[in-house]
PDB file of C-alpha atoms in Angstrom:
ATOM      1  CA  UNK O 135       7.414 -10.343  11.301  1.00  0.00           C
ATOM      2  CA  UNK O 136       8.061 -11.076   7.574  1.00  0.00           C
ATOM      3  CA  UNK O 137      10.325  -8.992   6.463  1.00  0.00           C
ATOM      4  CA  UNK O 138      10.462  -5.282   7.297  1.00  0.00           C
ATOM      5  CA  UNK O 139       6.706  -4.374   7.167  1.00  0.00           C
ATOM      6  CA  UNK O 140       4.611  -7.462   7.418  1.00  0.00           C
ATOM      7  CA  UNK O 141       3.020  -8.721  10.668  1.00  0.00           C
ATOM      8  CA  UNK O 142       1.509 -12.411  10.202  1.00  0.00           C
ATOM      9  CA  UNK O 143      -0.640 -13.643  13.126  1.00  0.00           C
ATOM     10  CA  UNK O 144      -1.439 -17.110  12.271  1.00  0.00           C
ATOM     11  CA  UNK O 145      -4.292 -18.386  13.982  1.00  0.00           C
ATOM     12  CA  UNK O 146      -3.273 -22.234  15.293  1.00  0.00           C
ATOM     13  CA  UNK O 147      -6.817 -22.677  17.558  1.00  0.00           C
ATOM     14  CA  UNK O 148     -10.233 -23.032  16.727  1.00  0.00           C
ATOM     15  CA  UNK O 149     -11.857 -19.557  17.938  1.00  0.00           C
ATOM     16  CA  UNK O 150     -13.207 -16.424  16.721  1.00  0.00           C
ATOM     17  CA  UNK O 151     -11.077 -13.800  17.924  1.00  0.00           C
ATOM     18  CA  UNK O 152      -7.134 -13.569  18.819  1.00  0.00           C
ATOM     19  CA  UNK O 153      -5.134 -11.044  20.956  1.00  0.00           C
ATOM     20  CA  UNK O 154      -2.450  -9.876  18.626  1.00  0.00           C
ATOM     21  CA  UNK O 155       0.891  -8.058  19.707  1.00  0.00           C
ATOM     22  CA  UNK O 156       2.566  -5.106  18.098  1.00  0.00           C
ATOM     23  CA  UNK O 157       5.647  -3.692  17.854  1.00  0.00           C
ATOM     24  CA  UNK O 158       5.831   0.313  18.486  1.00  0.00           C
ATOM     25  CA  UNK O 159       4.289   2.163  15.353  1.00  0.00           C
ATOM     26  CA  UNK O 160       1.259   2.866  12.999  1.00  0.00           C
ATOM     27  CA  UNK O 161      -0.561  -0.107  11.557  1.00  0.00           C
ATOM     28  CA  UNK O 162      -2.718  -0.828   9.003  1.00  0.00           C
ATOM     29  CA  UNK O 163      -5.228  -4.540   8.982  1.00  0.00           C
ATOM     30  CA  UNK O 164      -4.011  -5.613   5.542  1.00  0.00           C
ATOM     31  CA  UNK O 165      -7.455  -7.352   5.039  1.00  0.00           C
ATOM     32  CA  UNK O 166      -9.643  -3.626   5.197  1.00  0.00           C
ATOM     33  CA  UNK O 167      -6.796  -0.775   4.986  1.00  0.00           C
ATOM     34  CA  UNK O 168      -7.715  -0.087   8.221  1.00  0.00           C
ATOM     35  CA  UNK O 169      -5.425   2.167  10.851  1.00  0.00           C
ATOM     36  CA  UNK O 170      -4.235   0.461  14.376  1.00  0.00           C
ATOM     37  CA  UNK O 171      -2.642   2.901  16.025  1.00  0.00           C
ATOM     38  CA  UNK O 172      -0.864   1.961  18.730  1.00  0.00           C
ATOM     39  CA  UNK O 173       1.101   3.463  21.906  1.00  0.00           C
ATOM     40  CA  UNK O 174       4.003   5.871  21.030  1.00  0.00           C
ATOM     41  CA  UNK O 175       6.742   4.043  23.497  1.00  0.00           C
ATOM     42  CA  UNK O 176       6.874   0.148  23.153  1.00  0.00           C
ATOM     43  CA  UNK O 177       4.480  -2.265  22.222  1.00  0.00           C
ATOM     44  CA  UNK O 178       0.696  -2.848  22.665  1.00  0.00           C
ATOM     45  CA  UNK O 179      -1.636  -5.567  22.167  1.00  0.00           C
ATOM     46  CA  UNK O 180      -4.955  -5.497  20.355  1.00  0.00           C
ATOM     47  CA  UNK O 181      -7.398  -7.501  22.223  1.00  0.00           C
ATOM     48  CA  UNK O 182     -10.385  -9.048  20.488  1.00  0.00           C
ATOM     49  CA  UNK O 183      -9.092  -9.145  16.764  1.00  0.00           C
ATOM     50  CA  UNK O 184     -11.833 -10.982  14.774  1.00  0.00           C
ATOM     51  CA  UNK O 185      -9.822 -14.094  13.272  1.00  0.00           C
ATOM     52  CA  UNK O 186     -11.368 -17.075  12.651  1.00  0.00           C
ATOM     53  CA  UNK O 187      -9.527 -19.618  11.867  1.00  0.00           C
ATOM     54  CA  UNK O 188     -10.589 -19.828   8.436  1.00  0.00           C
ATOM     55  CA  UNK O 189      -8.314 -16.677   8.400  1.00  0.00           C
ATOM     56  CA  UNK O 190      -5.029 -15.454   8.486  1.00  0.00           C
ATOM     57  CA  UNK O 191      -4.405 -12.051  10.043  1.00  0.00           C
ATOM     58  CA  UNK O 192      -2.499  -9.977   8.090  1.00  0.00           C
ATOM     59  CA  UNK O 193      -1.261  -6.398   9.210  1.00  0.00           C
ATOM     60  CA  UNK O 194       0.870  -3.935   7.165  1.00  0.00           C
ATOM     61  CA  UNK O 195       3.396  -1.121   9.417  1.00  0.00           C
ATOM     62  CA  UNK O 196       3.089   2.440   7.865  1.00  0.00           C
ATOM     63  CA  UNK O 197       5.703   3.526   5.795  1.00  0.00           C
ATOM     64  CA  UNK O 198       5.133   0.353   3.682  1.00  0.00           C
ATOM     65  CA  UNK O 199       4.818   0.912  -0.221  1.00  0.00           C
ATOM     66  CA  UNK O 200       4.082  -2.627  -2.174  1.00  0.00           C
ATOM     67  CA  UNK O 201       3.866  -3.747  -5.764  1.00  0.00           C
ATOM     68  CA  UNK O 202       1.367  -5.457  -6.979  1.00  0.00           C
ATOM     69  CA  UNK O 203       0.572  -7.418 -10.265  1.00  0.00           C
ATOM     70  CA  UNK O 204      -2.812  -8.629 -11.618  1.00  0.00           C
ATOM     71  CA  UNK O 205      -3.751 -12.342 -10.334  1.00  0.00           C
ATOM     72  CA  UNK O 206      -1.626 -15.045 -12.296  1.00  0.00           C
ATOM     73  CA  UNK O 207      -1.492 -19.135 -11.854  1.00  0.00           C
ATOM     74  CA  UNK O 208       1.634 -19.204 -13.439  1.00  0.00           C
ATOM     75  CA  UNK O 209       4.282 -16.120 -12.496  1.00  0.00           C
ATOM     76  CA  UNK O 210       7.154 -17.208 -14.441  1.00  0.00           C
ATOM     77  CA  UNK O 211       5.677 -16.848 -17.824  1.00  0.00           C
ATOM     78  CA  UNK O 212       3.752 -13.736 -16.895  1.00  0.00           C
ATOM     79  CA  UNK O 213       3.778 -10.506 -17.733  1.00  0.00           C
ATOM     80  CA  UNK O 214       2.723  -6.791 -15.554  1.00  0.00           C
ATOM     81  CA  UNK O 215       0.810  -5.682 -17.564  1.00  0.00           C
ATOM     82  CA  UNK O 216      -0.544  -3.276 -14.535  1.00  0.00           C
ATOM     83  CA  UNK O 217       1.264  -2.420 -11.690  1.00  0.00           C
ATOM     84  CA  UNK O 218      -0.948  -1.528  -8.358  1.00  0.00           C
ATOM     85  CA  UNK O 219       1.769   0.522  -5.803  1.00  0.00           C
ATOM     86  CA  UNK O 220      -0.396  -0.564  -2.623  1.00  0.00           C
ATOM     87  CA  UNK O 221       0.733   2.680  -0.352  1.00  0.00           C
ATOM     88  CA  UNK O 222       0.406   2.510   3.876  1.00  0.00           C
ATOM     89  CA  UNK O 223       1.250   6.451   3.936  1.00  0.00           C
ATOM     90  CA  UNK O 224       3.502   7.483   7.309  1.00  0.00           C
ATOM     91  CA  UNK O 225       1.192  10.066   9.648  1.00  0.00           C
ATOM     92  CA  UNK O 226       3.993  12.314   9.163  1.00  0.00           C
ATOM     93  CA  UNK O 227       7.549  11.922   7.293  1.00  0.00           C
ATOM     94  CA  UNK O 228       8.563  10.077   4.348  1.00  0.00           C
ATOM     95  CA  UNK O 229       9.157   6.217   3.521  1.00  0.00           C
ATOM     96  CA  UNK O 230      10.278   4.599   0.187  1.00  0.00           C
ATOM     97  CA  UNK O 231      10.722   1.575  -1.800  1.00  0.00           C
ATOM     98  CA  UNK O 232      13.363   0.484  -4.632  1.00  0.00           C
ATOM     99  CA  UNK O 233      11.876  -2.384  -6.993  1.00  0.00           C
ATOM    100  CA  UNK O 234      13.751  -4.694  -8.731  1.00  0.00           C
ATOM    101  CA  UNK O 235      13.268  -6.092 -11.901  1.00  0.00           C
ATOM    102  CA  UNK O 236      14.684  -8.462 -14.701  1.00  0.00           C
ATOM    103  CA  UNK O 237      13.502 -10.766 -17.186  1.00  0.00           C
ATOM    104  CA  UNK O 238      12.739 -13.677 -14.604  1.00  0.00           C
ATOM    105  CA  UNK O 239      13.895 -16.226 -16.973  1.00  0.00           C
ATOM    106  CA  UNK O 240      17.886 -16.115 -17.868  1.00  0.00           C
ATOM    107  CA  UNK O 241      20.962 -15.099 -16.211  1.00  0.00           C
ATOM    108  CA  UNK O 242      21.427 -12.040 -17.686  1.00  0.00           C
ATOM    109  CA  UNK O 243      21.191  -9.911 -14.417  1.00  0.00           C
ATOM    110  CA  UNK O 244      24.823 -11.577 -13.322  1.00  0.00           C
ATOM    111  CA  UNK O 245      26.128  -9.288 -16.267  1.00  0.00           C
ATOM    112  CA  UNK O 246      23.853  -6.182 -15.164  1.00  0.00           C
ATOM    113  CA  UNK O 247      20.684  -6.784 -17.423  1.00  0.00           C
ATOM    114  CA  UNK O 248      18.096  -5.539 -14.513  1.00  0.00           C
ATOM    115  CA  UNK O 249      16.586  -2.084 -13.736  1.00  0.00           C
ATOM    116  CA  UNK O 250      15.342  -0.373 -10.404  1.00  0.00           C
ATOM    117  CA  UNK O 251      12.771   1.906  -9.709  1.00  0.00           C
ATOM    118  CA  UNK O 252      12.657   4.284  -6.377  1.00  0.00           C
ATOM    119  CA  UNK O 253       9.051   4.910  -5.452  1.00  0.00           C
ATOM    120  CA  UNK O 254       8.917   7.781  -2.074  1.00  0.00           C
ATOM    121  CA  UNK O 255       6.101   8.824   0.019  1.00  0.00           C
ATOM    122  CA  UNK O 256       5.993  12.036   1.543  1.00  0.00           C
ATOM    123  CA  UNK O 257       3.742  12.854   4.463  1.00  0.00           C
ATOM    124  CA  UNK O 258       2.672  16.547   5.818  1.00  0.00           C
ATOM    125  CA  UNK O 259       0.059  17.604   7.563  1.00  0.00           C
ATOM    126  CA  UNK O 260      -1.920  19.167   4.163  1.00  0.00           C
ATOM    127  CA  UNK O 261      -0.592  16.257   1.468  1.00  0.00           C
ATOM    128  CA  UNK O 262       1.011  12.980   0.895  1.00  0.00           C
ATOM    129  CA  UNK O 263       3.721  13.409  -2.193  1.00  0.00           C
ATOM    130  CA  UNK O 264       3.826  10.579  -4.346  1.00  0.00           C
ATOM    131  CA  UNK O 265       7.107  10.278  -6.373  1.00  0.00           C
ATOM    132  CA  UNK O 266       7.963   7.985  -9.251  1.00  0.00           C
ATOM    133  CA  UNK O 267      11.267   7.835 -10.038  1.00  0.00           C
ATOM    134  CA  UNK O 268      12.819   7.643 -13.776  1.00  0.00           C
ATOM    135  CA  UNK O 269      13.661   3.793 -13.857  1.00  0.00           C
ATOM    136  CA  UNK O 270      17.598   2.582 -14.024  1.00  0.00           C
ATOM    137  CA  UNK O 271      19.628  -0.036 -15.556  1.00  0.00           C
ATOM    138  CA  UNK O 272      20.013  -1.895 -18.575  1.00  0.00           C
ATOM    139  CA  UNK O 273      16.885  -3.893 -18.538  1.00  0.00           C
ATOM    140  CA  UNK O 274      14.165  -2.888 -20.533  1.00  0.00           C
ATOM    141  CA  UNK O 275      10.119  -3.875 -20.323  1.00  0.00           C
ATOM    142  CA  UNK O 276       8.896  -5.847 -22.756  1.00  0.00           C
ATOM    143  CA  UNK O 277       6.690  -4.356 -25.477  1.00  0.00           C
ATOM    144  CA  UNK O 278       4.934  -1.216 -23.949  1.00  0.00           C
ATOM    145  CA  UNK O 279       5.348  -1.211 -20.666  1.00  0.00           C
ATOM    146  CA  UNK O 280       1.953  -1.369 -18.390  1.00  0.00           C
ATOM    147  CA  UNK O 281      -0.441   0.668 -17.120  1.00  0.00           C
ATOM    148  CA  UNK O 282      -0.637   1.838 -13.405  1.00  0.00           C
ATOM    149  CA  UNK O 283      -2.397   3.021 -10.440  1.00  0.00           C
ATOM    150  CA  UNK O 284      -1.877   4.397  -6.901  1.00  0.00           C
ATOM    151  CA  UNK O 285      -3.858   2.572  -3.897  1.00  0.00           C
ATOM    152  CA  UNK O 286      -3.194   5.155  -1.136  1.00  0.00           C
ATOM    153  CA  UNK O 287      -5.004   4.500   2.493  1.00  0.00           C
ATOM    154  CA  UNK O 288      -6.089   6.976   4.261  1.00  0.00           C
ATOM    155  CA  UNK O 289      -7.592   5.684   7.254  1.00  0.00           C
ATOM    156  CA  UNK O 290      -4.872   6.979   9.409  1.00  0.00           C
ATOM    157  CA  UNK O 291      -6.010  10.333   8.658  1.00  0.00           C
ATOM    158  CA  UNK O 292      -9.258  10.398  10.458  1.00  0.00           C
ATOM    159  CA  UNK O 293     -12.242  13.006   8.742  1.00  0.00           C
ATOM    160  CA  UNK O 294      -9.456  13.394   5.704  1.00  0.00           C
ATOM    161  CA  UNK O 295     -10.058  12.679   2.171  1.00  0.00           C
ATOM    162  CA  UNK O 296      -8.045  13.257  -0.663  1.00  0.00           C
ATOM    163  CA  UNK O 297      -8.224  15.873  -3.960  1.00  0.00           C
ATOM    164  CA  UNK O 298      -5.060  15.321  -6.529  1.00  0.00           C
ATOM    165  CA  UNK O 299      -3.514  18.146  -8.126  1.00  0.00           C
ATOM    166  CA  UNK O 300      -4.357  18.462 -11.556  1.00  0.00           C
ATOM    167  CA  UNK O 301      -5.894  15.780 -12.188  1.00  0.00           C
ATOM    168  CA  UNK O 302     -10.034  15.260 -12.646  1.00  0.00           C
ATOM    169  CA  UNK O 303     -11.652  13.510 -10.375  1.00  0.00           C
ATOM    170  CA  UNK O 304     -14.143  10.245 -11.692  1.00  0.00           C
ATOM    171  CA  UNK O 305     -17.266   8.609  -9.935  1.00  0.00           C
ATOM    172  CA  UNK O 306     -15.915   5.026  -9.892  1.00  0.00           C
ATOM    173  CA  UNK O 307     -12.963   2.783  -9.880  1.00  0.00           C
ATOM    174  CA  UNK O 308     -14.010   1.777 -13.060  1.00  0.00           C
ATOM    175  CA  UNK O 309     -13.335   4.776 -14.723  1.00  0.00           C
ATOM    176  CA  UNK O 310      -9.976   5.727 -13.969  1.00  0.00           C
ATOM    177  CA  UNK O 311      -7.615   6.302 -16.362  1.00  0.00           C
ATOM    178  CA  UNK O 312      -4.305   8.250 -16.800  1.00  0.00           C
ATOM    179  CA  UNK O 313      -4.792  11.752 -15.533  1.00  0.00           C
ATOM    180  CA  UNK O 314      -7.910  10.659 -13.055  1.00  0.00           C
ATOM    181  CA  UNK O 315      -8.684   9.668  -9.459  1.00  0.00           C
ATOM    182  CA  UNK O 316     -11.109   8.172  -7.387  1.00  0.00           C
ATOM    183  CA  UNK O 317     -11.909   8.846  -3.872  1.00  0.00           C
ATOM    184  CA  UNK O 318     -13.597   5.615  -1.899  1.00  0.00           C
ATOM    185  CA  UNK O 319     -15.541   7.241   1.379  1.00  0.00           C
ATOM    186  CA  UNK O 320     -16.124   3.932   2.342  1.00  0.00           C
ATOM    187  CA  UNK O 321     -12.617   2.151   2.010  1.00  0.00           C
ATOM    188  CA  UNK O 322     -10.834   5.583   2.677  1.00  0.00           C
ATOM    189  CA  UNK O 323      -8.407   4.906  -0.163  1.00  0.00           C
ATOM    190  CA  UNK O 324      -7.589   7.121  -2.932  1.00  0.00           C
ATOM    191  CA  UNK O 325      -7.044   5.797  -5.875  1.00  0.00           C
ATOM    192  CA  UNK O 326      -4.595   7.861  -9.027  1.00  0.00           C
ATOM    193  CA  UNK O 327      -4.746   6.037 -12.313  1.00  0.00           C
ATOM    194  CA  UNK O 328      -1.700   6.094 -15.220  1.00  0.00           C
ATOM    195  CA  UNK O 329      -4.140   3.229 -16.753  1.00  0.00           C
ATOM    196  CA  UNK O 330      -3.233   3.986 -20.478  1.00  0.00           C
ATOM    197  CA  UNK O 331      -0.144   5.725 -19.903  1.00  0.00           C
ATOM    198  CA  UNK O 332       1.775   2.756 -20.718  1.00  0.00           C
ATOM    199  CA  UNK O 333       4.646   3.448 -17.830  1.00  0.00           C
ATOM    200  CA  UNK O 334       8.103   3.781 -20.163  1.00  0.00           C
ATOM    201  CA  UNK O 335      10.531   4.639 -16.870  1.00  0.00           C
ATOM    202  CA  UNK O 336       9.863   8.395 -16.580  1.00  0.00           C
ATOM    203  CA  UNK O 337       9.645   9.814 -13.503  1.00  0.00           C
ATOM    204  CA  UNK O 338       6.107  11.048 -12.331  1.00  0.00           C
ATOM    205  CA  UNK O 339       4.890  12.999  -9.271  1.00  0.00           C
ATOM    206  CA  UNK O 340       1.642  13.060  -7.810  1.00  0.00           C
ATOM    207  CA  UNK O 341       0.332  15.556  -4.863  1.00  0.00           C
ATOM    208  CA  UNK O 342      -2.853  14.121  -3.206  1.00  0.00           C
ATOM    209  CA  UNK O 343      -4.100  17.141  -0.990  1.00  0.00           C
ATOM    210  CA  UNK O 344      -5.879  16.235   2.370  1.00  0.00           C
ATOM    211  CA  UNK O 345      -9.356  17.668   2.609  1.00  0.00           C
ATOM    212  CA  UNK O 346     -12.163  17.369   5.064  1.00  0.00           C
ATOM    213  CA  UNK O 347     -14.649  14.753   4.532  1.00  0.00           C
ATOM    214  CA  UNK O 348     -17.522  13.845   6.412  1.00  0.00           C
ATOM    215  CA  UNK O 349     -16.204  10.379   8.048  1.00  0.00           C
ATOM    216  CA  UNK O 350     -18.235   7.428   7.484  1.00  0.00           C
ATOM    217  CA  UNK O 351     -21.037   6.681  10.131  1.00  0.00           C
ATOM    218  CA  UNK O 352     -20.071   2.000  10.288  1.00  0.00           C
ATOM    219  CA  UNK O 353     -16.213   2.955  10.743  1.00  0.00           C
ATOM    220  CA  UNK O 354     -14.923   1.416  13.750  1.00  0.00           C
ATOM    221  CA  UNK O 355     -12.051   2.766  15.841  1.00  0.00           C
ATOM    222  CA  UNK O 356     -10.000  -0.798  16.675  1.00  0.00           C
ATOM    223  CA  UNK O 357      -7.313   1.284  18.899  1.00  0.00           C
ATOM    224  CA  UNK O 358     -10.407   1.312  21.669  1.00  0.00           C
ATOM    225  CA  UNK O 359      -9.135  -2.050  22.197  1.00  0.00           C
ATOM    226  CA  UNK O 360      -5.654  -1.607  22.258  1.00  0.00           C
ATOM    227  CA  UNK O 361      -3.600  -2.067  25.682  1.00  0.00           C
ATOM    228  CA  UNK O 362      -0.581  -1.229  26.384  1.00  0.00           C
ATOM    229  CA  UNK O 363       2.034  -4.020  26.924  1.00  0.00           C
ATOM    230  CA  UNK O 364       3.407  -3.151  30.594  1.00  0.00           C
ATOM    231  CA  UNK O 365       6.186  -5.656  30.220  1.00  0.00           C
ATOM    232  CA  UNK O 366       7.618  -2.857  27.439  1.00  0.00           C
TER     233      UNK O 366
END
């Protein structure tokens, strides 16, 4: 584990698949979004995984809800200008995340010069609640902010798609903006753009509504080969 909701699987042999073992709980492949569910006492293994050794296996626990930035070769001098909250929603029951933030450069947080942000993800069976909190503390973002969007997976929720209360929905990634969202069949992930609302700290709230979609005919079901650890 690395850290509360990160597996890491490192491959250390030259071969094309790799039995990885899970603690109790919903899992997502970090690589594709997609849900391992596992047993609901103890752990399990998941026979099979493709890894080779090219790659490292990667696997997120649900319940996790991680920042993102845009790609940068140097982090100290760089800026967010747009902030991806990658979301692993809970089948059922709420999970959140309080991000941290100064100026990355000075002292100044010793003498309280930082802010937090509470992000929480509720799960029912007809919605996931997505819930921006107003920002605290005596740091302030530089300029105007950023934009943002919300990368919520969905794969967990098998036949399910997602429609988000008031806002319209777009044909592509590329068009989101603020007040839009994108459904991806394919990925399963729904994605809920503030791209142009230049985030100042306020809180927001977002209700994406579980619908019924026709599930995608190439998805594979990986807890087929999932076995129950009987030394748990």
């Amino acid at each position: 584990m690395n850290g509360q909701y990160f597996l890491i699987a490192p491959v250390v042999e030259h071969s094309e698949k790799k039995n990885v073992y899970f603690p109790q709980g919903l899992w997502y492949d970090y690589s594709n979004g997609q849900a391992i569910t596992l047993a609901e006492n103890g752990g399990a293994w998941l026979n099979g995984y493709d890894a080779p050794v090219k790659k490292l296996p990667i696997f997120v626990k649900a319940g996790a809800i991680i920042p993102t930035m845009q790609p940068s070769t140097n982090l100290a001098s760089s800026k967010i200008e747009q902030l991806t909250l990658d979301i692993y929603p809970l089948q059922s029951g709420a999970s959140s995340f309080v991000q941290y933030e100064d100026d990355g450069e000075t002292d100044a947080y010793l003498h309280g010069e930082y802010a937090t942000t509470k992000y929480t993800v509720s799960t029912t069976e007809q919605a996931i609640q997505v819930e921006l909190q107003a920002r605290t503390g005596k740091y302030k973002l530089p300029e105007l902010g950023r934009d943002g969007i919300l990368k919520v997976h969905l794969s967990a929720f098998p036949g399910k798609g997602a429609s988000v209360e008031g806002l319209t929905k777009v044909a592509s990634l590329d068009e989101l903006t603020d007040g839009t969202y994108f459904y991806d069949p394919a990925a399963q992930v729904c994605y809920v753009g503030y791209v142009g609302y230049r985030d100042n700290g306020e809180s927001r709230s977002f209700q994406l509504k579980l619908v019924n979609v026709r599930v995608v005919e190439d998805w594979k079901d990986v807890t087929a080969d999932v076995t129950t650890d009987p030394a748990m």
